């Protein structure tokens, strides 16, 4: 029987985790604590078994709200909650520091106060900075923390606070660092759902710079399965890199999706580069593969096919996600309205 306190479970990866765990582990009970920011979406939680899923609307930086929701007897806090979009952190870092750093600290303190035996911090490969292009270099668990943008810096700071709680108070902590996730229900500000949402409506696709930046892509459920392994079997105080050995240049990602949809490459529109744009991320997942016996289930082709099908069949979800404030964000970020070509 697991009793889990999940934060950020109405977002992309957190909701995939909640769905997967409730479906596959019948003895698991979840408290899902989420502030429902622009990225949190209750649509992502439709159809869950409510007898084992309790949603609590709250902010991880609010100590009282966290303590009120966190019950004694909880087996683990798994912290997905974050401000997660690099471009937004470049425009304004404040919320990133509040949620990603202060919020993590509030959860660490609450874990001690409520005697929660394990704390799982969902971190990111971006804390390790950027790798050189075309070289046989990979991020390992020993790579130095060298974040380059405000989002990554806030996630690196959070890792330091997690490690400090482990070292100082003996809190049982584990950290996962994953690469770029893709799959159903990802907010359309991120690259793959942005490509899909625009291409499905024959709108142009903004590609930053020369389009040759490399990201290491993993299907979201594979990431979630790895997190479960780390929760169950990861060694206290350690970090686990998670990746599916799937490096792709951005330009090749766009072309693969356009080809799959039967849309012309002319939709690709090169735009001004992201400030300080990291060139390449690539993860060596040997530790999680070897020590925890984890392997991804999906290939790039099978994962992408599932993702494309989901977005093609869920136009109403896309419309709701792209309404209102998102349209203003899009105009600010790209200098053009969503429907302009
Ligand atoms: P997301 O932006 O889709 O979801 C974040 C969720 O956190 C939302 O539901 C939001 O409402 C909630 N949230 C934000 N601030 C909060 C607060 N103060 N209190 C409570 N809830 C709050 O993000 P995602 O892509 O699902 O990422 C989840 C986690 O995984 C993040 O920690 C992110 O850093 C990490 N990560 C993401 C990726 C990726 O490719 N998306 C890769 C590696 C790691
Ligand atoms: O409009 C765009 N055009 C474009 O060329 C956008 C939004 C992105 N890009 C490029 C930038 C990146 O090289 O695509 C690549 C992927 O961009 P994002 O989806 O914004 O992801 P990234 O910046 O790589 O960060 C992601 O992976 C690590 C997640 O957003 C983070 O939360 C995670 O920690």
JSON list of N, CA and C in Angstrom, two decimals, residues 134-180:
[
{"chain": "A", "resi": 134, "resn": "UNK", "atom": "N", "xyz": [27.95, 17.77, -31.66]},
{"chain": "A", "resi": 134, "resn": "UNK", "atom": "CA", "xyz": [28.75, 16.80, -32.43]},
{"chain": "A", "resi": 134, "resn": "UNK", "atom": "C", "xyz": [29.94, 16.24, -31.67]},
{"chain": "A", "resi": 135, "resn": "UNK", "atom": "N", "xyz": [29.81, 16.10, -30.39]},
{"chain": "A", "resi": 135, "resn": "UNK", "atom": "CA", "xyz": [30.90, 15.47, -29.64]},
{"chain": "A", "resi": 135, "resn": "UNK", "atom": "C", "xyz": [30.31, 14.34, -28.83]},
{"chain": "A", "resi": 136, "resn": "UNK", "atom": "N", "xyz": [31.14, 13.37, -28.53]},
{"chain": "A", "resi": 136, "resn": "UNK", "atom": "CA", "xyz": [30.65, 12.21, -27.80]},
{"chain": "A", "resi": 136, "resn": "UNK", "atom": "C", "xyz": [30.62, 12.50, -26.30]},
{"chain": "A", "resi": 137, "resn": "UNK", "atom": "N", "xyz": [29.89, 13.56, -25.92]},
{"chain": "A", "resi": 137, "resn": "UNK", "atom": "CA", "xyz": [29.81, 13.92, -24.50]},
{"chain": "A", "resi": 137, "resn": "UNK", "atom": "C", "xyz": [28.37, 13.76, -24.04]},
{"chain": "A", "resi": 138, "resn": "UNK", "atom": "N", "xyz": [28.20, 13.29, -22.82]},
{"chain": "A", "resi": 138, "resn": "UNK", "atom": "CA", "xyz": [26.85, 13.07, -22.26]},
{"chain": "A", "resi": 138, "resn": "UNK", "atom": "C", "xyz": [26.79, 13.56, -20.83]},
{"chain": "A", "resi": 139, "resn": "UNK", "atom": "N", "xyz": [25.56, 13.91, -20.39]},
{"chain": "A", "resi": 139, "resn": "UNK", "atom": "CA", "xyz": [25.36, 14.23, -18.98]},
{"chain": "A", "resi": 139, "resn": "UNK", "atom": "C", "xyz": [25.36, 12.93, -18.19]},
{"chain": "A", "resi": 140, "resn": "UNK", "atom": "N", "xyz": [26.15, 12.89, -17.12]},
{"chain": "A", "resi": 140, "resn": "UNK", "atom": "CA", "xyz": [26.07, 11.77, -16.18]},
{"chain": "A", "resi": 140, "resn": "UNK", "atom": "C", "xyz": [25.71, 12.36, -14.81]},
{"chain": "A", "resi": 141, "resn": "UNK", "atom": "N", "xyz": [25.50, 11.49, -13.85]},
{"chain": "A", "resi": 141, "resn": "UNK", "atom": "CA", "xyz": [25.15, 11.94, -12.50]},
{"chain": "A", "resi": 141, "resn": "UNK", "atom": "C", "xyz": [26.30, 12.76, -11.89]},
{"chain": "A", "resi": 142, "resn": "UNK", "atom": "N", "xyz": [27.50, 12.61, -12.43]},
{"chain": "A", "resi": 142, "resn": "UNK", "atom": "CA", "xyz": [28.65, 13.36, -11.90]},
{"chain": "A", "resi": 142, "resn": "UNK", "atom": "C", "xyz": [28.89, 14.67, -12.63]},
{"chain": "A", "resi": 143, "resn": "UNK", "atom": "N", "xyz": [28.10, 14.97, -13.65]},
{"chain": "A", "resi": 143, "resn": "UNK", "atom": "CA", "xyz": [28.29, 16.24, -14.35]},
{"chain": "A", "resi": 143, "resn": "UNK", "atom": "C", "xyz": [28.05, 17.38, -13.38]},
{"chain": "A", "resi": 144, "resn": "UNK", "atom": "N", "xyz": [28.86, 18.44, -13.48]},
{"chain": "A", "resi": 144, "resn": "UNK", "atom": "CA", "xyz": [28.64, 19.57, -12.56]},
{"chain": "A", "resi": 144, "resn": "UNK", "atom": "C", "xyz": [27.33, 20.30, -12.84]},
{"chain": "A", "resi": 145, "resn": "UNK", "atom": "N", "xyz": [26.77, 20.89, -11.80]},
{"chain": "A", "resi": 145, "resn": "UNK", "atom": "CA", "xyz": [25.60, 21.74, -12.01]},
{"chain": "A", "resi": 145, "resn": "UNK", "atom": "C", "xyz": [26.09, 23.04, -12.67]},
{"chain": "A", "resi": 146, "resn": "UNK", "atom": "N", "xyz": [25.53, 23.37, -13.83]},
{"chain": "A", "resi": 146, "resn": "UNK", "atom": "CA", "xyz": [25.98, 24.56, -14.57]},
{"chain": "A", "resi": 146, "resn": "UNK", "atom": "C", "xyz": [24.81, 25.15, -15.35]},
{"chain": "A", "resi": 147, "resn": "UNK", "atom": "N", "xyz": [23.74, 25.54, -14.62]},
{"chain": "A", "resi": 147, "resn": "UNK", "atom": "CA", "xyz": [22.53, 25.98, -15.31]},
{"chain": "A", "resi": 147, "resn": "UNK", "atom": "C", "xyz": [22.74, 27.30, -16.04]},
{"chain": "A", "resi": 148, "resn": "UNK", "atom": "N", "xyz": [22.08, 27.43, -17.20]},
{"chain": "A", "resi": 148, "resn": "UNK", "atom": "CA", "xyz": [22.31, 28.61, -18.05]},
{"chain": "A", "resi": 148, "resn": "UNK", "atom": "C", "xyz": [21.14, 29.58, -18.13]},
{"chain": "A", "resi": 149, "resn": "UNK", "atom": "N", "xyz": [19.94, 29.17, -17.76]},
{"chain": "A", "resi": 149, "resn": "UNK", "atom": "CA", "xyz": [18.79, 30.08, -17.85]},
{"chain": "A", "resi": 149, "resn": "UNK", "atom": "C", "xyz": [18.10, 30.12, -16.49]},
{"chain": "A", "resi": 150, "resn": "UNK", "atom": "N", "xyz": [17.23, 31.12, -16.27]},
{"chain": "A", "resi": 150, "resn": "UNK", "atom": "CA", "xyz": [16.64, 31.25, -14.92]},
{"chain": "A", "resi": 150, "resn": "UNK", "atom": "C", "xyz": [15.85, 30.02, -14.48]},
{"chain": "A", "resi": 151, "resn": "UNK", "atom": "N", "xyz": [15.13, 29.39, -15.39]},
{"chain": "A", "resi": 151, "resn": "UNK", "atom": "CA", "xyz": [14.41, 28.16, -15.03]},
{"chain": "A", "resi": 151, "resn": "UNK", "atom": "C", "xyz": [15.39, 27.11, -14.51]},
{"chain": "A", "resi": 152, "resn": "UNK", "atom": "N", "xyz": [16.44, 26.85, -15.30]},
{"chain": "A", "resi": 152, "resn": "UNK", "atom": "CA", "xyz": [17.41, 25.82, -14.94]},
{"chain": "A", "resi": 152, "resn": "UNK", "atom": "C", "xyz": [18.11, 26.18, -13.63]},
{"chain": "A", "resi": 153, "resn": "UNK", "atom": "N", "xyz": [18.41, 27.47, -13.46]},
{"chain": "A", "resi": 153, "resn": "UNK", "atom": "CA", "xyz": [19.08, 27.90, -12.23]},
{"chain": "A", "resi": 153, "resn": "UNK", "atom": "C", "xyz": [18.18, 27.66, -11.02]},
{"chain": "A", "resi": 154, "resn": "UNK", "atom": "N", "xyz": [16.88, 27.89, -11.18]},
{"chain": "A", "resi": 154, "resn": "UNK", "atom": "CA", "xyz": [15.97, 27.67, -10.05]},
{"chain": "A", "resi": 154, "resn": "UNK", "atom": "C", "xyz": [15.86, 26.17, -9.73]},
{"chain": "A", "resi": 155, "resn": "UNK", "atom": "N", "xyz": [15.89, 25.33, -10.76]},
{"chain": "A", "resi": 155, "resn": "UNK", "atom": "CA", "xyz": [15.82, 23.88, -10.51]},
{"chain": "A", "resi": 155, "resn": "UNK", "atom": "C", "xyz": [17.12, 23.38, -9.87]},
{"chain": "A", "resi": 156, "resn": "UNK", "atom": "N", "xyz": [18.25, 23.98, -10.26]},
{"chain": "A", "resi": 156, "resn": "UNK", "atom": "CA", "xyz": [19.53, 23.59, -9.65]},
{"chain": "A", "resi": 156, "resn": "UNK", "atom": "C", "xyz": [19.54, 24.01, -8.18]},
{"chain": "A", "resi": 157, "resn": "UNK", "atom": "N", "xyz": [19.02, 25.21, -7.91]},
{"chain": "A", "resi": 157, "resn": "UNK", "atom": "CA", "xyz": [18.95, 25.67, -6.51]},
{"chain": "A", "resi": 157, "resn": "UNK", "atom": "C", "xyz": [18.08, 24.72, -5.69]},
{"chain": "A", "resi": 158, "resn": "UNK", "atom": "N", "xyz": [16.98, 24.28, -6.28]},
{"chain": "A", "resi": 158, "resn": "UNK", "atom": "CA", "xyz": [16.10, 23.34, -5.57]},
{"chain": "A", "resi": 158, "resn": "UNK", "atom": "C", "xyz": [16.86, 22.05, -5.24]},
{"chain": "A", "resi": 159, "resn": "UNK", "atom": "N", "xyz": [17.66, 21.58, -6.20]},
{"chain": "A", "resi": 159, "resn": "UNK", "atom": "CA", "xyz": [18.46, 20.37, -5.92]},
{"chain": "A", "resi": 159, "resn": "UNK", "atom": "C", "xyz": [19.39, 20.60, -4.73]},
{"chain": "A", "resi": 160, "resn": "UNK", "atom": "N", "xyz": [20.00, 21.77, -4.67]},
{"chain": "A", "resi": 160, "resn": "UNK", "atom": "CA", "xyz": [20.88, 22.06, -3.53]},
{"chain": "A", "resi": 160, "resn": "UNK", "atom": "C", "xyz": [20.11, 22.00, -2.22]},
{"chain": "A", "resi": 161, "resn": "UNK", "atom": "N", "xyz": [18.89, 22.53, -2.20]},
{"chain": "A", "resi": 161, "resn": "UNK", "atom": "CA", "xyz": [18.11, 22.51, -0.96]},
{"chain": "A", "resi": 161, "resn": "UNK", "atom": "C", "xyz": [17.73, 21.07, -0.59]},
{"chain": "A", "resi": 162, "resn": "UNK", "atom": "N", "xyz": [17.42, 20.25, -1.60]},
{"chain": "A", "resi": 162, "resn": "UNK", "atom": "CA", "xyz": [17.10, 18.84, -1.33]},
{"chain": "A", "resi": 162, "resn": "UNK", "atom": "C", "xyz": [18.32, 18.14, -0.74]},
{"chain": "A", "resi": 163, "resn": "UNK", "atom": "N", "xyz": [19.47, 18.37, -1.35]},
{"chain": "A", "resi": 163, "resn": "UNK", "atom": "CA", "xyz": [20.69, 17.73, -0.84]},
{"chain": "A", "resi": 163, "resn": "UNK", "atom": "C", "xyz": [21.04, 18.24, 0.56]},
{"chain": "A", "resi": 164, "resn": "UNK", "atom": "N", "xyz": [20.78, 19.52, 0.79]},
{"chain": "A", "resi": 164, "resn": "UNK", "atom": "CA", "xyz": [21.06, 20.09, 2.12]},
{"chain": "A", "resi": 164, "resn": "UNK", "atom": "C", "xyz": [20.17, 19.43, 3.17]},
{"chain": "A", "resi": 165, "resn": "UNK", "atom": "N", "xyz": [18.90, 19.18, 2.83]},
{"chain": "A", "resi": 165, "resn": "UNK", "atom": "CA", "xyz": [17.99, 18.53, 3.79]},
{"chain": "A", "resi": 165, "resn": "UNK", "atom": "C", "xyz": [18.45, 17.10, 4.06]},
{"chain": "A", "resi": 166, "resn": "UNK", "atom": "N", "xyz": [18.96, 16.44, 3.03]},
{"chain": "A", "resi": 166, "resn": "UNK", "atom": "CA", "xyz": [19.46, 15.07, 3.21]},
{"chain": "A", "resi": 166, "resn": "UNK", "atom": "C", "xyz": [20.68, 15.08, 4.14]},
{"chain": "A", "resi": 167, "resn": "UNK", "atom": "N", "xyz": [21.61, 15.97, 3.81]},
{"chain": "A", "resi": 167, "resn": "UNK", "atom": "CA", "xyz": [22.88, 15.99, 4.55]},
{"chain": "A", "resi": 167, "resn": "UNK", "atom": "C", "xyz": [22.69, 16.48, 5.99]},
{"chain": "A", "resi": 168, "resn": "UNK", "atom": "N", "xyz": [21.90, 17.53, 6.14]},
{"chain": "A", "resi": 168, "resn": "UNK", "atom": "CA", "xyz": [21.77, 18.16, 7.46]},
{"chain": "A", "resi": 168, "resn": "UNK", "atom": "C", "xyz": [20.85, 17.38, 8.40]},
{"chain": "A", "resi": 169, "resn": "UNK", "atom": "N", "xyz": [19.68, 17.01, 7.87]},
{"chain": "A", "resi": 169, "resn": "UNK", "atom": "CA", "xyz": [18.68, 16.40, 8.76]},
{"chain": "A", "resi": 169, "resn": "UNK", "atom": "C", "xyz": [18.51, 14.90, 8.54]},
{"chain": "A", "resi": 170, "resn": "UNK", "atom": "N", "xyz": [19.25, 14.35, 7.56]},
{"chain": "A", "resi": 170, "resn": "UNK", "atom": "CA", "xyz": [19.11, 12.93, 7.28]},
{"chain": "A", "resi": 170, "resn": "UNK", "atom": "C", "xyz": [17.81, 12.59, 6.57]},
{"chain": "A", "resi": 171, "resn": "UNK", "atom": "N", "xyz": [17.16, 13.58, 5.95]},
{"chain": "A", "resi": 171, "resn": "UNK", "atom": "CA", "xyz": [15.92, 13.27, 5.20]},
{"chain": "A", "resi": 171, "resn": "UNK", "atom": "C", "xyz": [16.28, 12.33, 4.04]},
{"chain": "A", "resi": 172, "resn": "UNK", "atom": "N", "xyz": [15.42, 11.33, 3.85]},
{"chain": "A", "resi": 172, "resn": "UNK", "atom": "CA", "xyz": [15.65, 10.38, 2.76]},
{"chain": "A", "resi": 172, "resn": "UNK", "atom": "C", "xyz": [15.16, 11.02, 1.45]},
{"chain": "A", "resi": 173, "resn": "UNK", "atom": "N", "xyz": [16.12, 11.38, 0.60]},
{"chain": "A", "resi": 173, "resn": "UNK", "atom": "CA", "xyz": [15.75, 12.07, -0.65]},
{"chain": "A", "resi": 173, "resn": "UNK", "atom": "C", "xyz": [16.34, 11.34, -1.85]},
{"chain": "A", "resi": 174, "resn": "UNK", "atom": "N", "xyz": [15.65, 11.45, -2.98]},
{"chain": "A", "resi": 174, "resn": "UNK", "atom": "CA", "xyz": [16.21, 11.03, -4.27]},
{"chain": "A", "resi": 174, "resn": "UNK", "atom": "C", "xyz": [15.84, 12.10, -5.29]},
{"chain": "A", "resi": 175, "resn": "UNK", "atom": "N", "xyz": [16.71, 12.28, -6.27]},
{"chain": "A", "resi": 175, "resn": "UNK", "atom": "CA", "xyz": [16.49, 13.29, -7.31]},
{"chain": "A", "resi": 175, "resn": "UNK", "atom": "C", "xyz": [16.53, 12.61, -8.67]},
{"chain": "A", "resi": 176, "resn": "UNK", "atom": "N", "xyz": [15.56, 12.95, -9.53]},
{"chain": "A", "resi": 176, "resn": "UNK", "atom": "CA", "xyz": [15.63, 12.46, -10.92]},
{"chain": "A", "resi": 176, "resn": "UNK", "atom": "C", "xyz": [15.90, 13.64, -11.84]},
{"chain": "A", "resi": 177, "resn": "UNK", "atom": "N", "xyz": [16.71, 13.40, -12.85]},
{"chain": "A", "resi": 177, "resn": "UNK", "atom": "CA", "xyz": [16.98, 14.43, -13.86]},
{"chain": "A", "resi": 177, "resn": "UNK", "atom": "C", "xyz": [16.67, 13.84, -15.23]},
{"chain": "A", "resi": 178, "resn": "UNK", "atom": "N", "xyz": [15.57, 14.30, -15.78]},
{"chain": "A", "resi": 178, "resn": "UNK", "atom": "CA", "xyz": [15.13, 13.75, -17.06]},
{"chain": "A", "resi": 178, "resn": "UNK", "atom": "C", "xyz": [15.33, 14.76, -18.18]},
{"chain": "A", "resi": 179, "resn": "UNK", "atom": "N", "xyz": [15.34, 14.27, -19.41]},
{"chain": "A", "resi": 179, "resn": "UNK", "atom": "CA", "xyz": [15.41, 15.13, -20.59]},
{"chain": "A", "resi": 179, "resn": "UNK", "atom": "C", "xyz": [14.03, 15.59, -21.02]},
{"chain": "A", "resi": 180, "resn": "UNK", "atom": "N", "xyz": [13.91, 15.98, -22.27]},
{"chain": "A", "resi": 180, "resn": "UNK", "atom": "CA", "xyz": [12.66, 16.56, -22.78]},
{"chain": "A", "resi": 180, "resn": "UNK", "atom": "C", "xyz": [11.59, 15.49, -22.93]}
]
